[in-house]
Amino acid sequence: MNIREMAASDTRALQQIYLDARVETFHWWPAGSFKLEDFEKSRVLVAELEGKMVGFSSSGDEHFLHNLFVAPAAQGKGIGKQLLAACFASKLNKPVRLKCTVRNTKACAFYEANGWEIEAANVANDPDPYHLYIFR
């Protein structure tokens, strides 16, 4: 697997991964509420497997993970774990945070299995409450 910075030519493929994963993961939200621009102003890393884009992460300078998505067909292969490691390799001695909707139990379990701790549980948010996770 290869992890690299996003190139402008990656946009279309990443948008499709983003939409496919969000529709499958957030099945209780209307699909029309997902914006393709949600990750445009972040540092985006792309995961490639056998020459095909299979996931991405986006983070900002504020030590916050905005998005981590792996194509549904590529999940369970360690791609998310490697994207997390690459995303925060340069922020080693600083805490990193993310929000994860409580109903996304698969993602919550993934983060907790990878060393993230709940800093604040069930924070109110429309349309769903979320956990605020921290990784030290």
PDB file of N, CA and C in Angstrom, residues 9-99:
ATOM      1  N   SER A   9      -5.559  15.871  -9.443  1.00  0.00           N
ATOM      2  CA  SER A   9      -6.178  14.861 -10.309  1.00  0.00           C
ATOM      3  C   SER A   9      -6.897  13.757  -9.524  1.00  0.00           C
ATOM      4  N   ASP A  10      -6.706  13.711  -8.206  1.00  0.00           N
ATOM      5  CA  ASP A  10      -7.355  12.695  -7.366  1.00  0.00           C
ATOM      6  C   ASP A  10      -8.780  13.067  -6.968  1.00  0.00           C
ATOM      7  N   THR A  11      -9.147  14.311  -7.178  1.00  0.00           N
ATOM      8  CA  THR A  11     -10.391  14.836  -6.609  1.00  0.00           C
ATOM      9  C   THR A  11     -11.606  13.985  -6.937  1.00  0.00           C
ATOM     10  N   ARG A  12     -11.812  13.652  -8.178  1.00  0.00           N
ATOM     11  CA  ARG A  12     -13.018  12.911  -8.577  1.00  0.00           C
ATOM     12  C   ARG A  12     -13.095  11.547  -7.888  1.00  0.00           C
ATOM     13  N   ALA A  13     -12.003  10.797  -7.882  1.00  0.00           N
ATOM     14  CA  ALA A  13     -12.003   9.468  -7.259  1.00  0.00           C
ATOM     15  C   ALA A  13     -12.224   9.566  -5.755  1.00  0.00           C
ATOM     16  N   LEU A  14     -11.622  10.563  -5.112  1.00  0.00           N
ATOM     17  CA  LEU A  14     -11.800  10.723  -3.669  1.00  0.00           C
ATOM     18  C   LEU A  14     -13.220  11.153  -3.326  1.00  0.00           C
ATOM     19  N   GLN A  15     -13.803  11.981  -4.157  1.00  0.00           N
ATOM     20  CA  GLN A  15     -15.192  12.365  -3.927  1.00  0.00           C
ATOM     21  C   GLN A  15     -16.105  11.143  -3.970  1.00  0.00           C
ATOM     22  N   GLN A  16     -15.818  10.210  -4.870  1.00  0.00           N
ATOM     23  CA  GLN A  16     -16.646   9.010  -4.966  1.00  0.00           C
ATOM     24  C   GLN A  16     -16.470   8.124  -3.737  1.00  0.00           C
ATOM     25  N   ILE A  17     -15.239   7.954  -3.271  1.00  0.00           N
ATOM     26  CA  ILE A  17     -15.000   7.187  -2.038  1.00  0.00           C
ATOM     27  C   ILE A  17     -15.747   7.841  -0.883  1.00  0.00           C
ATOM     28  N   TYR A  18     -15.633   9.146  -0.802  1.00  0.00           N
ATOM     29  CA  TYR A  18     -16.281   9.915   0.258  1.00  0.00           C
ATOM     30  C   TYR A  18     -17.791   9.695   0.258  1.00  0.00           C
ATOM     31  N   LEU A  19     -18.404   9.860  -0.898  1.00  0.00           N
ATOM     32  CA  LEU A  19     -19.855   9.699  -0.975  1.00  0.00           C
ATOM     33  C   LEU A  19     -20.287   8.262  -0.711  1.00  0.00           C
ATOM     34  N   ASP A  20     -19.595   7.291  -1.303  1.00  0.00           N
ATOM     35  CA  ASP A  20     -19.957   5.884  -1.098  1.00  0.00           C
ATOM     36  C   ASP A  20     -19.857   5.489   0.369  1.00  0.00           C
ATOM     37  N   ALA A  21     -18.754   5.869   1.006  1.00  0.00           N
ATOM     38  CA  ALA A  21     -18.550   5.501   2.410  1.00  0.00           C
ATOM     39  C   ALA A  21     -19.540   6.228   3.314  1.00  0.00           C
ATOM     40  N   ARG A  22     -19.812   7.483   3.043  1.00  0.00           N
ATOM     41  CA  ARG A  22     -20.762   8.227   3.890  1.00  0.00           C
ATOM     42  C   ARG A  22     -22.173   7.688   3.753  1.00  0.00           C
ATOM     43  N   VAL A  23     -22.593   7.378   2.549  1.00  0.00           N
ATOM     44  CA  VAL A  23     -23.943   6.843   2.355  1.00  0.00           C
ATOM     45  C   VAL A  23     -24.084   5.504   3.074  1.00  0.00           C
ATOM     46  N   GLU A  24     -23.056   4.655   2.995  1.00  0.00           N
ATOM     47  CA  GLU A  24     -23.115   3.354   3.668  1.00  0.00           C
ATOM     48  C   GLU A  24     -23.025   3.503   5.184  1.00  0.00           C
ATOM     49  N   THR A  25     -22.140   4.359   5.659  1.00  0.00           N
ATOM     50  CA  THR A  25     -21.911   4.505   7.096  1.00  0.00           C
ATOM     51  C   THR A  25     -23.020   5.281   7.784  1.00  0.00           C
ATOM     52  N   PHE A  26     -23.422   6.382   7.196  1.00  0.00           N
ATOM     53  CA  PHE A  26     -24.426   7.255   7.807  1.00  0.00           C
ATOM     54  C   PHE A  26     -25.781   7.046   7.132  1.00  0.00           C
ATOM     55  N   HIS A  27     -26.248   5.820   7.142  1.00  0.00           N
ATOM     56  CA  HIS A  27     -27.479   5.458   6.442  1.00  0.00           C
ATOM     57  C   HIS A  27     -28.701   6.198   6.980  1.00  0.00           C
ATOM     58  N   TRP A  28     -28.629   6.742   8.182  1.00  0.00           N
ATOM     59  CA  TRP A  28     -29.765   7.454   8.766  1.00  0.00           C
ATOM     60  C   TRP A  28     -29.802   8.927   8.357  1.00  0.00           C
ATOM     61  N   TRP A  29     -28.750   9.425   7.710  1.00  0.00           N
ATOM     62  CA  TRP A  29     -28.736  10.810   7.240  1.00  0.00           C
ATOM     63  C   TRP A  29     -29.135  10.850   5.770  1.00  0.00           C
ATOM     64  N   PRO A  30     -29.821  11.889   5.340  1.00  0.00           N
ATOM     65  CA  PRO A  30     -30.148  12.004   3.915  1.00  0.00           C
ATOM     66  C   PRO A  30     -28.862  12.145   3.096  1.00  0.00           C
ATOM     67  N   ALA A  31     -28.749  11.360   2.047  1.00  0.00           N
ATOM     68  CA  ALA A  31     -27.527  11.378   1.225  1.00  0.00           C
ATOM     69  C   ALA A  31     -27.237  12.770   0.677  1.00  0.00           C
ATOM     70  N   GLY A  32     -28.256  13.559   0.432  1.00  0.00           N
ATOM     71  CA  GLY A  32     -28.064  14.901  -0.099  1.00  0.00           C
ATOM     72  C   GLY A  32     -27.391  15.862   0.860  1.00  0.00           C
ATOM     73  N   SER A  33     -27.251  15.473   2.140  1.00  0.00           N
ATOM     74  CA  SER A  33     -26.622  16.366   3.115  1.00  0.00           C
ATOM     75  C   SER A  33     -25.099  16.293   3.076  1.00  0.00           C
ATOM     76  N   PHE A  34     -24.544  15.370   2.317  1.00  0.00           N
ATOM     77  CA  PHE A  34     -23.091  15.224   2.229  1.00  0.00           C
ATOM     78  C   PHE A  34     -22.570  16.108   1.108  1.00  0.00           C
ATOM     79  N   LYS A  35     -21.604  16.951   1.444  1.00  0.00           N
ATOM     80  CA  LYS A  35     -21.042  17.872   0.467  1.00  0.00           C
ATOM     81  C   LYS A  35     -19.678  17.371   0.023  1.00  0.00           C
ATOM     82  N   LEU A  36     -19.441  17.392  -1.249  1.00  0.00           N
ATOM     83  CA  LEU A  36     -18.153  16.963  -1.777  1.00  0.00           C
ATOM     84  C   LEU A  36     -17.031  17.900  -1.350  1.00  0.00           C
ATOM     85  N   GLU A  37     -17.367  19.110  -0.974  1.00  0.00           N
ATOM     86  CA  GLU A  37     -16.363  20.097  -0.595  1.00  0.00           C
ATOM     87  C   GLU A  37     -15.950  19.976   0.864  1.00  0.00           C
ATOM     88  N   ASP A  38     -16.512  19.051   1.617  1.00  0.00           N
ATOM     89  CA  ASP A  38     -16.268  18.977   3.052  1.00  0.00           C
ATOM     90  C   ASP A  38     -14.791  18.820   3.422  1.00  0.00           C
ATOM     91  N   PHE A  39     -13.965  18.312   2.529  1.00  0.00           N
ATOM     92  CA  PHE A  39     -12.556  18.112   2.871  1.00  0.00           C
ATOM     93  C   PHE A  39     -11.601  18.979   2.064  1.00  0.00           C
ATOM     94  N   GLU A  40     -12.091  19.995   1.392  1.00  0.00           N
ATOM     95  CA  GLU A  40     -11.257  20.761   0.472  1.00  0.00           C
ATOM     96  C   GLU A  40     -10.174  21.616   1.115  1.00  0.00           C
ATOM     97  N   LYS A  41     -10.343  22.097   2.334  1.00  0.00           N
ATOM     98  CA  LYS A  41      -9.362  23.016   2.920  1.00  0.00           C
ATOM     99  C   LYS A  41      -8.463  22.331   3.939  1.00  0.00           C
ATOM    100  N   SER A  42      -8.286  21.056   3.815  1.00  0.00           N
ATOM    101  CA  SER A  42      -7.493  20.285   4.767  1.00  0.00           C
ATOM    102  C   SER A  42      -6.289  19.662   4.081  1.00  0.00           C
ATOM    103  N   ARG A  43      -5.392  19.138   4.892  1.00  0.00           N
ATOM    104  CA  ARG A  43      -4.300  18.316   4.371  1.00  0.00           C
ATOM    105  C   ARG A  43      -4.893  16.933   4.123  1.00  0.00           C
ATOM    106  N   VAL A  44      -4.869  16.505   2.886  1.00  0.00           N
ATOM    107  CA  VAL A  44      -5.493  15.236   2.520  1.00  0.00           C
ATOM    108  C   VAL A  44      -4.419  14.239   2.113  1.00  0.00           C
ATOM    109  N   LEU A  45      -4.465  13.066   2.745  1.00  0.00           N
ATOM    110  CA  LEU A  45      -3.600  11.954   2.380  1.00  0.00           C
ATOM    111  C   LEU A  45      -4.443  10.891   1.696  1.00  0.00           C
ATOM    112  N   VAL A  46      -3.882  10.290   0.672  1.00  0.00           N
ATOM    113  CA  VAL A  46      -4.563   9.287  -0.136  1.00  0.00           C
ATOM    114  C   VAL A  46      -3.912   7.931   0.098  1.00  0.00           C
ATOM    115  N   ALA A  47      -4.737   6.898   0.242  1.00  0.00           N
ATOM    116  CA  ALA A  47      -4.238   5.523   0.336  1.00  0.00           C
ATOM    117  C   ALA A  47      -4.517   4.830  -0.992  1.00  0.00           C
ATOM    118  N   GLU A  48      -3.479   4.205  -1.537  1.00  0.00           N
ATOM    119  CA  GLU A  48      -3.614   3.447  -2.778  1.00  0.00           C
ATOM    120  C   GLU A  48      -3.259   1.993  -2.507  1.00  0.00           C
ATOM    121  N   LEU A  49      -4.019   1.111  -3.089  1.00  0.00           N
ATOM    122  CA  LEU A  49      -3.768  -0.323  -2.980  1.00  0.00           C
ATOM    123  C   LEU A  49      -3.823  -0.889  -4.388  1.00  0.00           C
ATOM    124  N   GLU A  50      -2.722  -1.492  -4.803  1.00  0.00           N
ATOM    125  CA  GLU A  50      -2.612  -2.056  -6.152  1.00  0.00           C
ATOM    126  C   GLU A  50      -2.978  -1.028  -7.223  1.00  0.00           C
ATOM    127  N   GLY A  51      -2.493   0.210  -7.025  1.00  0.00           N
ATOM    128  CA  GLY A  51      -2.692   1.269  -8.000  1.00  0.00           C
ATOM    129  C   GLY A  51      -4.053   1.934  -7.986  1.00  0.00           C
ATOM    130  N   LYS A  52      -4.909   1.549  -7.057  1.00  0.00           N
ATOM    131  CA  LYS A  52      -6.258   2.121  -6.992  1.00  0.00           C
ATOM    132  C   LYS A  52      -6.436   2.876  -5.686  1.00  0.00           C
ATOM    133  N   MET A  53      -7.050   4.066  -5.753  1.00  0.00           N
ATOM    134  CA  MET A  53      -7.328   4.832  -4.538  1.00  0.00           C
ATOM    135  C   MET A  53      -8.417   4.127  -3.741  1.00  0.00           C
ATOM    136  N   VAL A  54      -8.116   3.874  -2.456  1.00  0.00           N
ATOM    137  CA  VAL A  54      -9.058   3.124  -1.621  1.00  0.00           C
ATOM    138  C   VAL A  54      -9.438   3.858  -0.344  1.00  0.00           C
ATOM    139  N   GLY A  55      -8.849   5.024  -0.090  1.00  0.00           N
ATOM    140  CA  GLY A  55      -9.201   5.754   1.114  1.00  0.00           C
ATOM    141  C   GLY A  55      -8.462   7.068   1.207  1.00  0.00           C
ATOM    142  N   PHE A  56      -8.862   7.861   2.202  1.00  0.00           N
ATOM    143  CA  PHE A  56      -8.180   9.124   2.442  1.00  0.00           C
ATOM    144  C   PHE A  56      -8.448   9.597   3.860  1.00  0.00           C
ATOM    145  N   SER A  57      -7.579  10.479   4.310  1.00  0.00           N
ATOM    146  CA  SER A  57      -7.781  11.174   5.585  1.00  0.00           C
ATOM    147  C   SER A  57      -7.611  12.658   5.311  1.00  0.00           C
ATOM    148  N   SER A  58      -8.282  13.465   6.124  1.00  0.00           N
ATOM    149  CA  SER A  58      -8.061  14.908   6.037  1.00  0.00           C
ATOM    150  C   SER A  58      -7.929  15.444   7.450  1.00  0.00           C
ATOM    151  N   SER A  59      -6.949  16.316   7.613  1.00  0.00           N
ATOM    152  CA  SER A  59      -6.688  16.900   8.929  1.00  0.00           C
ATOM    153  C   SER A  59      -6.266  18.346   8.733  1.00  0.00           C
ATOM    154  N   GLY A  60      -6.324  19.093   9.831  1.00  0.00           N
ATOM    155  CA  GLY A  60      -5.944  20.491   9.775  1.00  0.00           C
ATOM    156  C   GLY A  60      -4.776  20.779  10.691  1.00  0.00           C
ATOM    157  N   ASP A  61      -4.303  21.999  10.643  1.00  0.00           N
ATOM    158  CA  ASP A  61      -3.180  22.412  11.480  1.00  0.00           C
ATOM    159  C   ASP A  61      -3.510  22.390  12.962  1.00  0.00           C
ATOM    160  N   GLU A  62      -4.781  22.351  13.292  1.00  0.00           N
ATOM    161  CA  GLU A  62      -5.198  22.408  14.691  1.00  0.00           C
ATOM    162  C   GLU A  62      -5.185  21.035  15.361  1.00  0.00           C
ATOM    163  N   HIS A  63      -4.517  20.054  14.769  1.00  0.00           N
ATOM    164  CA  HIS A  63      -4.398  18.711  15.352  1.00  0.00           C
ATOM    165  C   HIS A  63      -5.760  18.047  15.497  1.00  0.00           C
ATOM    166  N   PHE A  64      -6.551  18.129  14.450  1.00  0.00           N
ATOM    167  CA  PHE A  64      -7.897  17.568  14.455  1.00  0.00           C
ATOM    168  C   PHE A  64      -8.091  16.749  13.186  1.00  0.00           C
ATOM    169  N   LEU A  65      -8.562  15.523  13.353  1.00  0.00           N
ATOM    170  CA  LEU A  65      -8.875  14.667  12.208  1.00  0.00           C
ATOM    171  C   LEU A  65     -10.283  15.015  11.738  1.00  0.00           C
ATOM    172  N   HIS A  66     -10.385  15.530  10.535  1.00  0.00           N
ATOM    173  CA  HIS A  66     -11.686  15.918  10.001  1.00  0.00           C
ATOM    174  C   HIS A  66     -12.400  14.733   9.357  1.00  0.00           C
ATOM    175  N   ASN A  67     -11.680  13.955   8.589  1.00  0.00           N
ATOM    176  CA  ASN A  67     -12.276  12.829   7.873  1.00  0.00           C
ATOM    177  C   ASN A  67     -11.300  11.668   7.799  1.00  0.00           C
ATOM    178  N   LEU A  68     -11.839  10.473   7.851  1.00  0.00           N
ATOM    179  CA  LEU A  68     -11.087   9.250   7.577  1.00  0.00           C
ATOM    180  C   LEU A  68     -12.079   8.311   6.917  1.00  0.00           C
ATOM    181  N   PHE A  69     -11.871   8.059   5.646  1.00  0.00           N
ATOM    182  CA  PHE A  69     -12.782   7.199   4.903  1.00  0.00           C
ATOM    183  C   PHE A  69     -12.001   6.171   4.104  1.00  0.00           C
ATOM    184  N   VAL A  70     -12.491   4.955   4.141  1.00  0.00           N
ATOM    185  CA  VAL A  70     -11.941   3.861   3.347  1.00  0.00           C
ATOM    186  C   VAL A  70     -13.095   3.311   2.519  1.00  0.00           C
ATOM    187  N   ALA A  71     -12.840   3.051   1.249  1.00  0.00           N
ATOM    188  CA  ALA A  71     -13.878   2.497   0.379  1.00  0.00           C
ATOM    189  C   ALA A  71     -14.457   1.246   1.029  1.00  0.00           C
ATOM    190  N   PRO A  72     -15.767   1.080   1.007  1.00  0.00           N
ATOM    191  CA  PRO A  72     -16.383  -0.071   1.673  1.00  0.00           C
ATOM    192  C   PRO A  72     -15.750  -1.412   1.300  1.00  0.00           C
ATOM    193  N   ALA A  73     -15.404  -1.611   0.038  1.00  0.00           N
ATOM    194  CA  ALA A  73     -14.819  -2.887  -0.391  1.00  0.00           C
ATOM    195  C   ALA A  73     -13.398  -3.094   0.129  1.00  0.00           C
ATOM    196  N   ALA A  74     -12.750  -2.030   0.597  1.00  0.00           N
ATOM    197  CA  ALA A  74     -11.359  -2.126   1.061  1.00  0.00           C
ATOM    198  C   ALA A  74     -11.234  -2.083   2.579  1.00  0.00           C
ATOM    199  N   GLN A  75     -12.343  -2.025   3.281  1.00  0.00           N
ATOM    200  CA  GLN A  75     -12.292  -1.949   4.741  1.00  0.00           C
ATOM    201  C   GLN A  75     -11.830  -3.273   5.339  1.00  0.00           C
ATOM    202  N   GLY A  76     -11.213  -3.179   6.525  1.00  0.00           N
ATOM    203  CA  GLY A  76     -10.737  -4.367   7.225  1.00  0.00           C
ATOM    204  C   GLY A  76      -9.368  -4.848   6.780  1.00  0.00           C
ATOM    205  N   LYS A  77      -8.640  -4.031   6.030  1.00  0.00           N
ATOM    206  CA  LYS A  77      -7.320  -4.416   5.515  1.00  0.00           C
ATOM    207  C   LYS A  77      -6.192  -3.589   6.115  1.00  0.00           C
ATOM    208  N   GLY A  78      -6.475  -2.827   7.172  1.00  0.00           N
ATOM    209  CA  GLY A  78      -5.449  -2.022   7.825  1.00  0.00           C
ATOM    210  C   GLY A  78      -5.215  -0.664   7.195  1.00  0.00           C
ATOM    211  N   ILE A  79      -6.019  -0.302   6.221  1.00  0.00           N
ATOM    212  CA  ILE A  79      -5.829   0.963   5.514  1.00  0.00           C
ATOM    213  C   ILE A  79      -6.104   2.151   6.431  1.00  0.00           C
ATOM    214  N   GLY A  80      -7.184   2.099   7.182  1.00  0.00           N
ATOM    215  CA  GLY A  80      -7.511   3.185   8.104  1.00  0.00           C
ATOM    216  C   GLY A  80      -6.430   3.395   9.141  1.00  0.00           C
ATOM    217  N   LYS A  81      -5.909   2.306   9.676  1.00  0.00           N
ATOM    218  CA  LYS A  81      -4.846   2.386  10.685  1.00  0.00           C
ATOM    219  C   LYS A  81      -3.597   3.045  10.101  1.00  0.00           C
ATOM    220  N   GLN A  82      -3.237   2.691   8.883  1.00  0.00           N
ATOM    221  CA  GLN A  82      -2.056   3.276   8.248  1.00  0.00           C
ATOM    222  C   GLN A  82      -2.282   4.747   7.891  1.00  0.00           C
ATOM    223  N   LEU A  83      -3.489   5.087   7.486  1.00  0.00           N
ATOM    224  CA  LEU A  83      -3.790   6.496   7.221  1.00  0.00           C
ATOM    225  C   LEU A  83      -3.678   7.322   8.496  1.00  0.00           C
ATOM    226  N   LEU A  84      -4.189   6.793   9.612  1.00  0.00           N
ATOM    227  CA  LEU A  84      -4.070   7.505  10.895  1.00  0.00           C
ATOM    228  C   LEU A  84      -2.609   7.740  11.250  1.00  0.00           C
ATOM    229  N   ALA A  85      -1.802   6.707  11.129  1.00  0.00           N
ATOM    230  CA  ALA A  85      -0.381   6.823  11.476  1.00  0.00           C
ATOM    231  C   ALA A  85       0.312   7.867  10.602  1.00  0.00           C
ATOM    232  N   ALA A  86       0.038   7.849   9.320  1.00  0.00           N
ATOM    233  CA  ALA A  86       0.671   8.801   8.403  1.00  0.00           C
ATOM    234  C   ALA A  86       0.168  10.222   8.640  1.00  0.00           C
ATOM    235  N   CYS A  87      -1.091  10.343   8.940  1.00  0.00           N
ATOM    236  CA  CYS A  87      -1.715  11.652   9.134  1.00  0.00           C
ATOM    237  C   CYS A  87      -1.086  12.412  10.296  1.00  0.00           C
ATOM    238  N   PHE A  88      -0.762  11.695  11.357  1.00  0.00           N
ATOM    239  CA  PHE A  88      -0.286  12.365  12.567  1.00  0.00           C
ATOM    240  C   PHE A  88       1.166  12.054  12.913  1.00  0.00           C
ATOM    241  N   ALA A  89       1.920  11.545  11.979  1.00  0.00           N
ATOM    242  CA  ALA A  89       3.327  11.231  12.229  1.00  0.00           C
ATOM    243  C   ALA A  89       4.113  12.470  12.640  1.00  0.00           C
ATOM    244  N   SER A  90       3.760  13.622  12.109  1.00  0.00           N
ATOM    245  CA  SER A  90       4.493  14.851  12.427  1.00  0.00           C
ATOM    246  C   SER A  90       3.983  15.538  13.696  1.00  0.00           C
ATOM    247  N   LYS A  91       2.964  14.989  14.322  1.00  0.00           N
ATOM    248  CA  LYS A  91       2.378  15.618  15.511  1.00  0.00           C
ATOM    249  C   LYS A  91       2.564  14.728  16.731  1.00  0.00           C
ATOM    250  N   LEU A  92       3.682  14.034  16.788  1.00  0.00           N
ATOM    251  CA  LEU A  92       3.878  12.978  17.773  1.00  0.00           C
ATOM    252  C   LEU A  92       3.675  13.383  19.221  1.00  0.00           C
ATOM    253  N   ASN A  93       4.146  14.497  19.662  1.00  0.00           N
ATOM    254  CA  ASN A  93       4.052  14.840  21.083  1.00  0.00           C
ATOM    255  C   ASN A  93       2.912  15.796  21.396  1.00  0.00           C
ATOM    256  N   LYS A  94       1.933  15.829  20.534  1.00  0.00           N
ATOM    257  CA  LYS A  94       0.792  16.717  20.736  1.00  0.00           C
ATOM    258  C   LYS A  94      -0.488  15.892  20.678  1.00  0.00           C
ATOM    259  N   PRO A  95      -1.446  16.187  21.557  1.00  0.00           N
ATOM    260  CA  PRO A  95      -2.710  15.449  21.477  1.00  0.00           C
ATOM    261  C   PRO A  95      -3.467  15.781  20.190  1.00  0.00           C
ATOM    262  N   VAL A  96      -4.136  14.787  19.669  1.00  0.00           N
ATOM    263  CA  VAL A  96      -4.922  14.921  18.451  1.00  0.00           C
ATOM    264  C   VAL A  96      -6.360  14.558  18.793  1.00  0.00           C
ATOM    265  N   ARG A  97      -7.310  15.228  18.170  1.00  0.00           N
ATOM    266  CA  ARG A  97      -8.720  14.987  18.479  1.00  0.00           C
ATOM    267  C   ARG A  97      -9.519  14.688  17.209  1.00  0.00           C
ATOM    268  N   LEU A  98     -10.678  14.088  17.430  1.00  0.00           N
ATOM    269  CA  LEU A  98     -11.640  13.858  16.362  1.00  0.00           C
ATOM    270  C   LEU A  98     -13.025  13.733  16.968  1.00  0.00           C
ATOM    271  N   LYS A  99     -14.039  13.936  16.154  1.00  0.00           N
ATOM    272  CA  LYS A  99     -15.424  13.710  16.564  1.00  0.00           C
ATOM    273  C   LYS A  99     -15.940  12.505  15.787  1.00  0.00           C
TER     274      LYS A  99
END
